[in-house]
CSV table of N, CA and C in Angstrom, one decimal:
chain,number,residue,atom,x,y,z
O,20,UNK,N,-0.8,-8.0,-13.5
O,20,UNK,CA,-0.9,-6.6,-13.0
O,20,UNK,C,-0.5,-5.6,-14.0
O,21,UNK,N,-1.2,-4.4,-14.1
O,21,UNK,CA,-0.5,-3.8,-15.1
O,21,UNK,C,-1.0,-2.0,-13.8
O,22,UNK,N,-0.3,-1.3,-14.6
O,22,UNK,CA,-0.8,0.6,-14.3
O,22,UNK,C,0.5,0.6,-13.1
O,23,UNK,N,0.2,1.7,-12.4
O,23,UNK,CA,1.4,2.3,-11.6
O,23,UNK,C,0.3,2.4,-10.0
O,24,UNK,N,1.7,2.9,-8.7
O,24,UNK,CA,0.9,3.1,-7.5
O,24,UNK,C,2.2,4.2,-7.6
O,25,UNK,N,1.6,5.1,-7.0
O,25,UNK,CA,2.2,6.5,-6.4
O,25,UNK,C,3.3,6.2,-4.9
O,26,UNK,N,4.3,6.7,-4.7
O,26,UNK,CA,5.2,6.6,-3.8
O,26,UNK,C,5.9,7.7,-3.7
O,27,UNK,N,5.2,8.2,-2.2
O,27,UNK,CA,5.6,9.4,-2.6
O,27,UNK,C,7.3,9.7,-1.6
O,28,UNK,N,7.6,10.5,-1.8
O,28,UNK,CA,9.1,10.7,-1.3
O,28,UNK,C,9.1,10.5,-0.2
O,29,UNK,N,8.3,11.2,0.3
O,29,UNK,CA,8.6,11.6,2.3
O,29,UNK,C,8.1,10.2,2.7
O,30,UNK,N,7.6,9.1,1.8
O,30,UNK,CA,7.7,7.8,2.6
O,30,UNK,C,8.6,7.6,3.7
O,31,UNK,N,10.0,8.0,2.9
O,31,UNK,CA,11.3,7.9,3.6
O,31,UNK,C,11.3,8.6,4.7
O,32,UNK,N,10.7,9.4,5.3
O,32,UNK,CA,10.5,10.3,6.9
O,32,UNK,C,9.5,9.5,7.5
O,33,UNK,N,8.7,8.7,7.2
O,33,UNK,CA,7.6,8.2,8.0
O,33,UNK,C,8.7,6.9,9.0
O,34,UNK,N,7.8,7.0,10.3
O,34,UNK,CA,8.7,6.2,11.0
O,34,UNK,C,8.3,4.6,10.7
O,35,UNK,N,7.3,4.2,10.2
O,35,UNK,CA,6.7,2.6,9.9
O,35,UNK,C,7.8,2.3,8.7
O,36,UNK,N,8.3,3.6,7.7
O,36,UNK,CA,9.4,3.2,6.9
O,36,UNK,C,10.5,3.3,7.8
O,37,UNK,N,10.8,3.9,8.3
O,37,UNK,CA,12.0,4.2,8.8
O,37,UNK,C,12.5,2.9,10.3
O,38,UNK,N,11.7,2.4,10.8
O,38,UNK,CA,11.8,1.0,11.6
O,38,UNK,C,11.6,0.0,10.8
O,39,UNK,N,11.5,-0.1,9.3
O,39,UNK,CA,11.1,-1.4,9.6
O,39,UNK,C,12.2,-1.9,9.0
O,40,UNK,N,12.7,-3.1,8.9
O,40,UNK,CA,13.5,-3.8,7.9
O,40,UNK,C,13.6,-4.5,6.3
O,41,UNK,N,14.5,-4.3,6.0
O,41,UNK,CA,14.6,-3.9,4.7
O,41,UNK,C,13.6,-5.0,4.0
O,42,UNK,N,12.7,-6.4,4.8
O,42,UNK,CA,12.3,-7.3,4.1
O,42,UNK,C,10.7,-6.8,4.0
O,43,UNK,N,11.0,-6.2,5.2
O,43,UNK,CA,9.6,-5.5,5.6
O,43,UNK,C,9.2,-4.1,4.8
O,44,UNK,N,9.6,-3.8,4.5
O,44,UNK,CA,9.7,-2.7,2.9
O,44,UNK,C,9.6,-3.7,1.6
O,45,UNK,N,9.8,-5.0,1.5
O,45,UNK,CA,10.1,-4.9,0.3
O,45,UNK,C,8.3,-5.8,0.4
O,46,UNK,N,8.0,-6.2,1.3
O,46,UNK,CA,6.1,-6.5,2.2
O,46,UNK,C,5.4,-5.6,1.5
O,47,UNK,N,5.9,-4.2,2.2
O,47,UNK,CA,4.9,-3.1,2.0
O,47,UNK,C,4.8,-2.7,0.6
O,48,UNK,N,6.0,-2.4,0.1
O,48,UNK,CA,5.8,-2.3,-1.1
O,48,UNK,C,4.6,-3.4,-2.6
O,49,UNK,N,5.0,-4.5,-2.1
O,49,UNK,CA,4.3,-5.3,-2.8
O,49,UNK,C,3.1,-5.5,-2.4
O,50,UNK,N,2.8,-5.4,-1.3
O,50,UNK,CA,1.2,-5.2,-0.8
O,50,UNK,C,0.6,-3.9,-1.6
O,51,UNK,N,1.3,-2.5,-1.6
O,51,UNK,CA,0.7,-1.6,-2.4
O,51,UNK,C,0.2,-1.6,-3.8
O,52,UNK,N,1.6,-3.0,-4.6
O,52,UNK,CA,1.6,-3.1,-5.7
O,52,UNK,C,0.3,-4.3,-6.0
O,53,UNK,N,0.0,-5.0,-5.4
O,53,UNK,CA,-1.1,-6.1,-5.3
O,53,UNK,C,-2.6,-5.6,-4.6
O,54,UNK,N,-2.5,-4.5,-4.5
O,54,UNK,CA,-4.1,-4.1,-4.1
O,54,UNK,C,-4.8,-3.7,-5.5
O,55,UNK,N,-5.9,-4.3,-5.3
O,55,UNK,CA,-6.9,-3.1,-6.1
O,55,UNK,C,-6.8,-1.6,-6.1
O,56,UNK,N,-6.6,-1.3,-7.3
O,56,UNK,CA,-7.0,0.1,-8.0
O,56,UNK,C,-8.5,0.9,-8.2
O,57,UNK,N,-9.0,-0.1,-8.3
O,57,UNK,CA,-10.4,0.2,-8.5
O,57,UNK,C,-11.0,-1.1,-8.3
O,58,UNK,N,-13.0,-0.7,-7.7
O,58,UNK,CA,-14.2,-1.9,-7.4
O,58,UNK,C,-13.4,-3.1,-8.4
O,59,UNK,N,-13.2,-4.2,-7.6
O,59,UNK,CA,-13.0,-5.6,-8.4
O,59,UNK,C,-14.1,-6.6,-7.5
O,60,UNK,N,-14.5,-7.5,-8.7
O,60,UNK,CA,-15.5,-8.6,-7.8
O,60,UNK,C,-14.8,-10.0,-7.2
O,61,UNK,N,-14.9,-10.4,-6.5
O,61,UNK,CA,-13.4,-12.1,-6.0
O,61,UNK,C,-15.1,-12.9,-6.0
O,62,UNK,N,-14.4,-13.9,-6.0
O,62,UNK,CA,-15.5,-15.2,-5.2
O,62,UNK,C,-14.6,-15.4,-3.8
O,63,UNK,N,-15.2,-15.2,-2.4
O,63,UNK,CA,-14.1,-15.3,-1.4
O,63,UNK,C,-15.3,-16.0,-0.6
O,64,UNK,N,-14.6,-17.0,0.7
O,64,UNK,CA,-15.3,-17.4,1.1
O,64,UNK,C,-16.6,-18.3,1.1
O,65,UNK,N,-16.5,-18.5,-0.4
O,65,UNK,CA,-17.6,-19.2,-1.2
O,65,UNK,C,-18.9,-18.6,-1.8
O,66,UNK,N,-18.6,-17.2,-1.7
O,66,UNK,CA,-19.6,-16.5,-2.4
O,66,UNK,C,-19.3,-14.7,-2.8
O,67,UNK,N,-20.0,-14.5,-3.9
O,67,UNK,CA,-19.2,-13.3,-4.4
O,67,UNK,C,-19.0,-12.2,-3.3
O,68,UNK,N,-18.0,-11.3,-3.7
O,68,UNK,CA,-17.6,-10.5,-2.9
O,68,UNK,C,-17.0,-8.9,-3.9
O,69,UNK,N,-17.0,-8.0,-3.4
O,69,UNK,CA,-16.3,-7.1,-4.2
O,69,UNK,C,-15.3,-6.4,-3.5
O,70,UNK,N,-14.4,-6.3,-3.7
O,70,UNK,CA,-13.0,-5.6,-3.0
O,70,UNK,C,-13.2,-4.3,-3.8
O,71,UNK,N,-12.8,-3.3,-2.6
O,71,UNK,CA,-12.7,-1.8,-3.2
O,71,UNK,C,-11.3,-1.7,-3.5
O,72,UNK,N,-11.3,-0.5,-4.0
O,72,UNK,CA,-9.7,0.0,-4.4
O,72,UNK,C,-9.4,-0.2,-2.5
O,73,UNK,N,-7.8,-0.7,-2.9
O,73,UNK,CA,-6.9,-0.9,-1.6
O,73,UNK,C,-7.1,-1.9,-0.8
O,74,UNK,N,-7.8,-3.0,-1.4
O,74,UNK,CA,-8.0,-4.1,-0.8
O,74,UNK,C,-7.5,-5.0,-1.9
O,75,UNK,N,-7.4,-6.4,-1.8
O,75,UNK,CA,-7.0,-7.4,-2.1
O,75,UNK,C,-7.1,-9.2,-1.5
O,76,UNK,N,-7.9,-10.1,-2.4
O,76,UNK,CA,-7.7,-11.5,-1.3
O,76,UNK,C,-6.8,-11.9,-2.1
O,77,UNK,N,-5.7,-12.3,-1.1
O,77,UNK,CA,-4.6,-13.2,-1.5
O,77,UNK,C,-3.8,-14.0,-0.6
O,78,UNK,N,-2.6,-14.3,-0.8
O,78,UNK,CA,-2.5,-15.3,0.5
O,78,UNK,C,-0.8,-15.5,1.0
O,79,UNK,N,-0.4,-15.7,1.8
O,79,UNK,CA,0.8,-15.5,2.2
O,79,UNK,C,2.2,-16.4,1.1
O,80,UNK,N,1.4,-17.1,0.5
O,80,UNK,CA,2.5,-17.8,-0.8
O,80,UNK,C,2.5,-16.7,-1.7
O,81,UNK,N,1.4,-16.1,-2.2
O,81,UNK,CA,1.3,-15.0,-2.9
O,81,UNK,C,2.4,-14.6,-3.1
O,82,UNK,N,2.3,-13.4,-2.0
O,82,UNK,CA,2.9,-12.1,-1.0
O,82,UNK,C,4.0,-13.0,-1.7
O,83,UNK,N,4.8,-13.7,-0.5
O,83,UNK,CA,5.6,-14.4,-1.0
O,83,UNK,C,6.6,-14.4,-2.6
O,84,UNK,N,5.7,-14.8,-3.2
O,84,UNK,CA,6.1,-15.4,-4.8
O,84,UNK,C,6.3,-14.1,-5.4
O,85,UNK,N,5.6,-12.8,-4.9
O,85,UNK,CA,5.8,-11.3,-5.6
O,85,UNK,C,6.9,-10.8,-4.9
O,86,UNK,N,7.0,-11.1,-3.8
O,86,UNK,CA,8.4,-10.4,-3.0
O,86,UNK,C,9.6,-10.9,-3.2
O,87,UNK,N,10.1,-12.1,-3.6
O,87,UNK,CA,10.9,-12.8,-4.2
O,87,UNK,C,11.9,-13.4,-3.3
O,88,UNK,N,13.3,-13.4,-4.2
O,88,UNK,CA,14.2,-14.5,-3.4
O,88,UNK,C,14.2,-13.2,-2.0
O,89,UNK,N,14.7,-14.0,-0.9
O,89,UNK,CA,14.6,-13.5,0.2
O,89,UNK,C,14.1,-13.2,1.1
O,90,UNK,N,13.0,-13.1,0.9
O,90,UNK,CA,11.7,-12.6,2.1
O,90,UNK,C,11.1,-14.3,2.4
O,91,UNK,N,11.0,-14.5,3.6
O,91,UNK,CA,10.3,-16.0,4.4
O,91,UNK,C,8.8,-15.3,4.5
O,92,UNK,N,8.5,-16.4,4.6
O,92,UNK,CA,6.8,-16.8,4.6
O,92,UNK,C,6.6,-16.2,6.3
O,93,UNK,N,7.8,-16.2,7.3
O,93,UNK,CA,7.9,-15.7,8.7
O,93,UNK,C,7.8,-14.3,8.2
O,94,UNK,N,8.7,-13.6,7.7
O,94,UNK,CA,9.0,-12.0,7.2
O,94,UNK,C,7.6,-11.6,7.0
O,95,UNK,N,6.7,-12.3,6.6
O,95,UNK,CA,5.2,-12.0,5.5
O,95,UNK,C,4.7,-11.4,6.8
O,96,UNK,N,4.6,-12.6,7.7
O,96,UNK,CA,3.2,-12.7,8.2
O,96,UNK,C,3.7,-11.6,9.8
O,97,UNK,N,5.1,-11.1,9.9
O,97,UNK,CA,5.6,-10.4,11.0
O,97,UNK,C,5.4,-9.2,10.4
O,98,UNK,N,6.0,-8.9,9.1
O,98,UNK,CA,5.1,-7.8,8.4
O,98,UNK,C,3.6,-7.1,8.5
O,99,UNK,N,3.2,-8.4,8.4
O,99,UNK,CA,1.6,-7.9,8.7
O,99,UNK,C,1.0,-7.2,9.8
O,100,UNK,N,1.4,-8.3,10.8
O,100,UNK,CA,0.9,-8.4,12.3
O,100,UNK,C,1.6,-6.5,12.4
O,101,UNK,N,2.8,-6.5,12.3
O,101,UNK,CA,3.6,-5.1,12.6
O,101,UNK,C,2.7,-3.7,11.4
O,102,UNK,N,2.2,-3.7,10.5
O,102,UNK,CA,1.8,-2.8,9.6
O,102,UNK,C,0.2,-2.6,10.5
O,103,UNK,N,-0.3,-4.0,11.0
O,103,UNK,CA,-1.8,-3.8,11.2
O,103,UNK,C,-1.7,-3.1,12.6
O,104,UNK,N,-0.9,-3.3,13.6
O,104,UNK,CA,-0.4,-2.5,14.6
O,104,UNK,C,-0.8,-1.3,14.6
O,105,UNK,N,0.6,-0.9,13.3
O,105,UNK,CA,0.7,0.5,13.1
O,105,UNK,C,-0.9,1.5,12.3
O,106,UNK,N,-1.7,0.6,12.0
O,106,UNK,CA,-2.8,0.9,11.4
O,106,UNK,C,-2.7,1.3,9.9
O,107,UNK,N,-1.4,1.1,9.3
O,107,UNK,CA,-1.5,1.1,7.8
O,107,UNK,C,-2.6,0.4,7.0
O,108,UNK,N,-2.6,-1.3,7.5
O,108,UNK,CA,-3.4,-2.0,6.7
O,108,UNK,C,-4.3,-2.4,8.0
O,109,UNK,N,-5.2,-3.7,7.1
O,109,UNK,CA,-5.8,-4.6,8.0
O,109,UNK,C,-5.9,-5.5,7.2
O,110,UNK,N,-6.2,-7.0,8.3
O,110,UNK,CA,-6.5,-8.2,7.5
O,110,UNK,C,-6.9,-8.9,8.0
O,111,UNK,N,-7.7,-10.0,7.2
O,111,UNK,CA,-8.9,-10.7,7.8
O,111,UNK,C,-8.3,-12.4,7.2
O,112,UNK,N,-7.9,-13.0,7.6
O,112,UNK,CA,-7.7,-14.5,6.9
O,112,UNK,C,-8.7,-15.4,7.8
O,113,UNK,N,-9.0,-16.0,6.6
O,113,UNK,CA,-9.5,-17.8,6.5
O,113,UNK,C,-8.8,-18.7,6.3
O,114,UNK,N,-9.4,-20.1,6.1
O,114,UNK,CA,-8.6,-21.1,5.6
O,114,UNK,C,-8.4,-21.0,3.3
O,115,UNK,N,-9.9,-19.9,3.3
O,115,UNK,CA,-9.6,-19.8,1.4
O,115,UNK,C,-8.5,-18.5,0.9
O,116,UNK,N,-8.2,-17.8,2.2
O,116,UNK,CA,-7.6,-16.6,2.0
O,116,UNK,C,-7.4,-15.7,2.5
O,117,UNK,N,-6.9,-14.8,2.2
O,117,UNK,CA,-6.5,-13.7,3.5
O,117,UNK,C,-6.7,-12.1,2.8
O,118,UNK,N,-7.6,-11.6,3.3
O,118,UNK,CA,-8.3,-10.0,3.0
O,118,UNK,C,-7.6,-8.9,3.6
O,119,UNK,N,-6.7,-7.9,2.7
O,119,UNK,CA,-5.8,-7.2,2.7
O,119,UNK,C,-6.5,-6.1,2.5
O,120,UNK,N,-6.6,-5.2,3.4
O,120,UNK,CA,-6.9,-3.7,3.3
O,120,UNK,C,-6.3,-2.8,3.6
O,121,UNK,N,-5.8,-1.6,2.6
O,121,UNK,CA,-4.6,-0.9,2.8
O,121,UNK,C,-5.6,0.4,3.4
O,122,UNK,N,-5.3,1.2,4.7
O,122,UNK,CA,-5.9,2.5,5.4
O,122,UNK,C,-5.4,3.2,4.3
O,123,UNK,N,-6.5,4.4,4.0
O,123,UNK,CA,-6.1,5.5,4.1
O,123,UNK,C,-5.8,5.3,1.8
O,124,UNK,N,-6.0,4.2,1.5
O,124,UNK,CA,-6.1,3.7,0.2
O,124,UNK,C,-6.3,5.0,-0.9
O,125,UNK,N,-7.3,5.6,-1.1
O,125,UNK,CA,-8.1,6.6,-1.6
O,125,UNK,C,-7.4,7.9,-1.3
O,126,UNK,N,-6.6,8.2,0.0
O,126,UNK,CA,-5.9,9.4,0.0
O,126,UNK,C,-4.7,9.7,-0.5
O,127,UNK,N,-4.0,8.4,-0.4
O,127,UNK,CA,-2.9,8.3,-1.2
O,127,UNK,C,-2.4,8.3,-2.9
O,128,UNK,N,-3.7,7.5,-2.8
O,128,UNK,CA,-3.3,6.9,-4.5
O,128,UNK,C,-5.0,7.3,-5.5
O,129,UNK,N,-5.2,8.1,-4.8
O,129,UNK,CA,-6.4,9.0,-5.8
O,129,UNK,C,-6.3,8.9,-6.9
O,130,UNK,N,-7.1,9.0,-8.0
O,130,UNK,CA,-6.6,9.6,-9.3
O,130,UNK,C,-7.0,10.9,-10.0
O,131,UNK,N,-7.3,11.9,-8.8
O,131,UNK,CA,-7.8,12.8,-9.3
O,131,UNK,C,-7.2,13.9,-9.8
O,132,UNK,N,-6.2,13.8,-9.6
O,132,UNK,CA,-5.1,15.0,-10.7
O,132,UNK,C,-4.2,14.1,-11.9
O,133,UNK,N,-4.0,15.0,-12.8
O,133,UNK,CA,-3.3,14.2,-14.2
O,133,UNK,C,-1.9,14.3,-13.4
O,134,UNK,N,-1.4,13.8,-14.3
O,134,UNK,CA,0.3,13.4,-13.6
O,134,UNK,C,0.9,15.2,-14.7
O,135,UNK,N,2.0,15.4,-14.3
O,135,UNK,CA,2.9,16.2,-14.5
O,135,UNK,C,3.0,16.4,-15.7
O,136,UNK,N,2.9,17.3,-16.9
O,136,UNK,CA,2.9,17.0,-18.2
O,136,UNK,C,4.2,18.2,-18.4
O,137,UNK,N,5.5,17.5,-19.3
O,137,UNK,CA,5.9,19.0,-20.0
O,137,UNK,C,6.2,18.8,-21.4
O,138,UNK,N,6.2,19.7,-21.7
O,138,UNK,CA,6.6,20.2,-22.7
O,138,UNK,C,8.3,20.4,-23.8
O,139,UNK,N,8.9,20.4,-23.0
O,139,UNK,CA,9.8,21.0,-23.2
O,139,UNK,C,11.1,20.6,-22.0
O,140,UNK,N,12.0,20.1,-22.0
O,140,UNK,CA,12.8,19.2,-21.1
O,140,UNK,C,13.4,20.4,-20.4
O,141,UNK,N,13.6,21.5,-21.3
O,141,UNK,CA,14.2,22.8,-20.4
O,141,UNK,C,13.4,23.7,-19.3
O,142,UNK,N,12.3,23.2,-19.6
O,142,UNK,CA,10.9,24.0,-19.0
O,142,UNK,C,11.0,23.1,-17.6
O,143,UNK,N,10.7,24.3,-16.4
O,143,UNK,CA,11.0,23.8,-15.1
O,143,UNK,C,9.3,23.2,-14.8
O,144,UNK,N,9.3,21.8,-13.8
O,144,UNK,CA,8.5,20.7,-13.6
O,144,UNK,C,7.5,21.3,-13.1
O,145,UNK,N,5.8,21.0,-14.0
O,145,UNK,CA,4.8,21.8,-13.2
O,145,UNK,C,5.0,21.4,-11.8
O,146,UNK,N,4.0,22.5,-10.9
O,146,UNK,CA,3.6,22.2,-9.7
O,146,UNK,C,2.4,21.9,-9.2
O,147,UNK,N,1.6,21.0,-10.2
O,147,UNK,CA,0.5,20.7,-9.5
O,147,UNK,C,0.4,18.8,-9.2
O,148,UNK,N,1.4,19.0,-9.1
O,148,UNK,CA,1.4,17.6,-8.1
O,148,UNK,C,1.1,17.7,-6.7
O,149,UNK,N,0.7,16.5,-6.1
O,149,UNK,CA,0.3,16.4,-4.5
O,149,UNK,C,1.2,16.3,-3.7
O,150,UNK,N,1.8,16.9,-2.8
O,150,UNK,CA,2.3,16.0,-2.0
O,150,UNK,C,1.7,14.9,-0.9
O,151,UNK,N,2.4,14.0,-0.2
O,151,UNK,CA,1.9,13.5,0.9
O,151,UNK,C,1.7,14.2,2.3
O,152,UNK,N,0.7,14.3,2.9
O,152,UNK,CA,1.0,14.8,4.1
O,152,UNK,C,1.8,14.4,4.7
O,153,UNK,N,2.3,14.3,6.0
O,153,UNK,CA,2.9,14.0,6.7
O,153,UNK,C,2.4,12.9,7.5
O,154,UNK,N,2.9,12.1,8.1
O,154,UNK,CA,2.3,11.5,8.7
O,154,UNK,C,2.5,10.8,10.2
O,155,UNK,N,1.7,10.5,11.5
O,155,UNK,CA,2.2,9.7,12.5
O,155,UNK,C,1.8,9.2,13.2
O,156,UNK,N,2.2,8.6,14.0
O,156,UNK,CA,1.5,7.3,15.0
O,156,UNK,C,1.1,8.0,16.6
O,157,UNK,N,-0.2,7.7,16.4
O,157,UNK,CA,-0.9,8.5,17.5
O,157,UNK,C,-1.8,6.8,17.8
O,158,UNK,N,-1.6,6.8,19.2
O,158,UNK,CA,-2.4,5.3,20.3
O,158,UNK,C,-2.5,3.8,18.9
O,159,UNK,N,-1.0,3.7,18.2
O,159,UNK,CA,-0.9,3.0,17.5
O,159,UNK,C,-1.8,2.7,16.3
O,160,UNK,N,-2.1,4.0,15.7
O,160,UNK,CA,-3.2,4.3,14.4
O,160,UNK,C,-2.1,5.2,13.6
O,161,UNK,N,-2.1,4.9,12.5
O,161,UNK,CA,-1.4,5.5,11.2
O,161,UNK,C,-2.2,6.8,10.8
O,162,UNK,N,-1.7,7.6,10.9
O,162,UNK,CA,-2.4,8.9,10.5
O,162,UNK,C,-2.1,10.3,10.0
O,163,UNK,N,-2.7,10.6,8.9
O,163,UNK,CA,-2.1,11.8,8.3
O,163,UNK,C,-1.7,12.8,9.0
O,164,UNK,N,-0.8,13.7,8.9
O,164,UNK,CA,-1.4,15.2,9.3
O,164,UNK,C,-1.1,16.0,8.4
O,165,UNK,N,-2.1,16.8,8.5
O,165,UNK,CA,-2.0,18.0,7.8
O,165,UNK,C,-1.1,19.2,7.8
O,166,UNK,N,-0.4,19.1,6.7
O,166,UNK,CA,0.5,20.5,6.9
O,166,UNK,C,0.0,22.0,7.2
């Protein structure tokens, strides 16, 4: 895996962060970090497939092996069931794998503005960064709102 995923501050105000448990953050986070960035092609299922940005096939040893010491293979899959709830992600598993789609993928982790450039360490930090909207749970769907 190589490049970056955006995280934005006020994650910390959203209530799916703010309930969940510390194993269950350390879930989310690596699910962010293991999706596609951009169209990739898998062989899934036995025949080709292409995953968009914010999707991923992988599998609960995976998840696992990227989240490290501490997190149970129980943590993974309570994680999930509780994220797909809240309508962050979705996921589709078989017996070859399990299809990870993160909502809302493209609004968060766009690439359409350059990152922050300065110049000069004394020079105060541009302002054309994004913020995150805000966000909340409305009939158990994850959803922006608009400032």
């Amino acid at each position: 895996m190589d490049g970056y995923i955006k995280i934005y501050r006020s994650l910390t105000e959203d209530l799916l962060w703010q309930t969940s448990t510390p194993e269950q953050k350390v879930v989310l986070l690596t699910i962010l970090m293991m999706v596609n960035h951009k169209e990739k092609e898998w062989e899934w299922k036995g025949k080709k497939f292409v995953c968009a940005p914010g999707q991923r096939v992988t599998s609960i040893e995976k998840i696992k092996a990227l989240c490290g010491k501490g997190v149970s293979e129980q943590n993974i899959r309570t994680a999930l069931v509780r994220f797909e709830k809240h309508g962050f992600l979705k996921t589709e598993s078989t017996k070859t794998g399990r299809l990870i789609t993160v909502a809302n993928w493209a609004k968060y982790q766009g690439c359409d503005e350059q990152p922050n450039k300065q110049t000069n360490s004394h020079d105060k930090p541009s302002s054309t960064h994004r913020r995150m909207p805000k966000a909340s749970l409305k009939g158990n769907t994850y959803q922006a709102m608009t400032e």
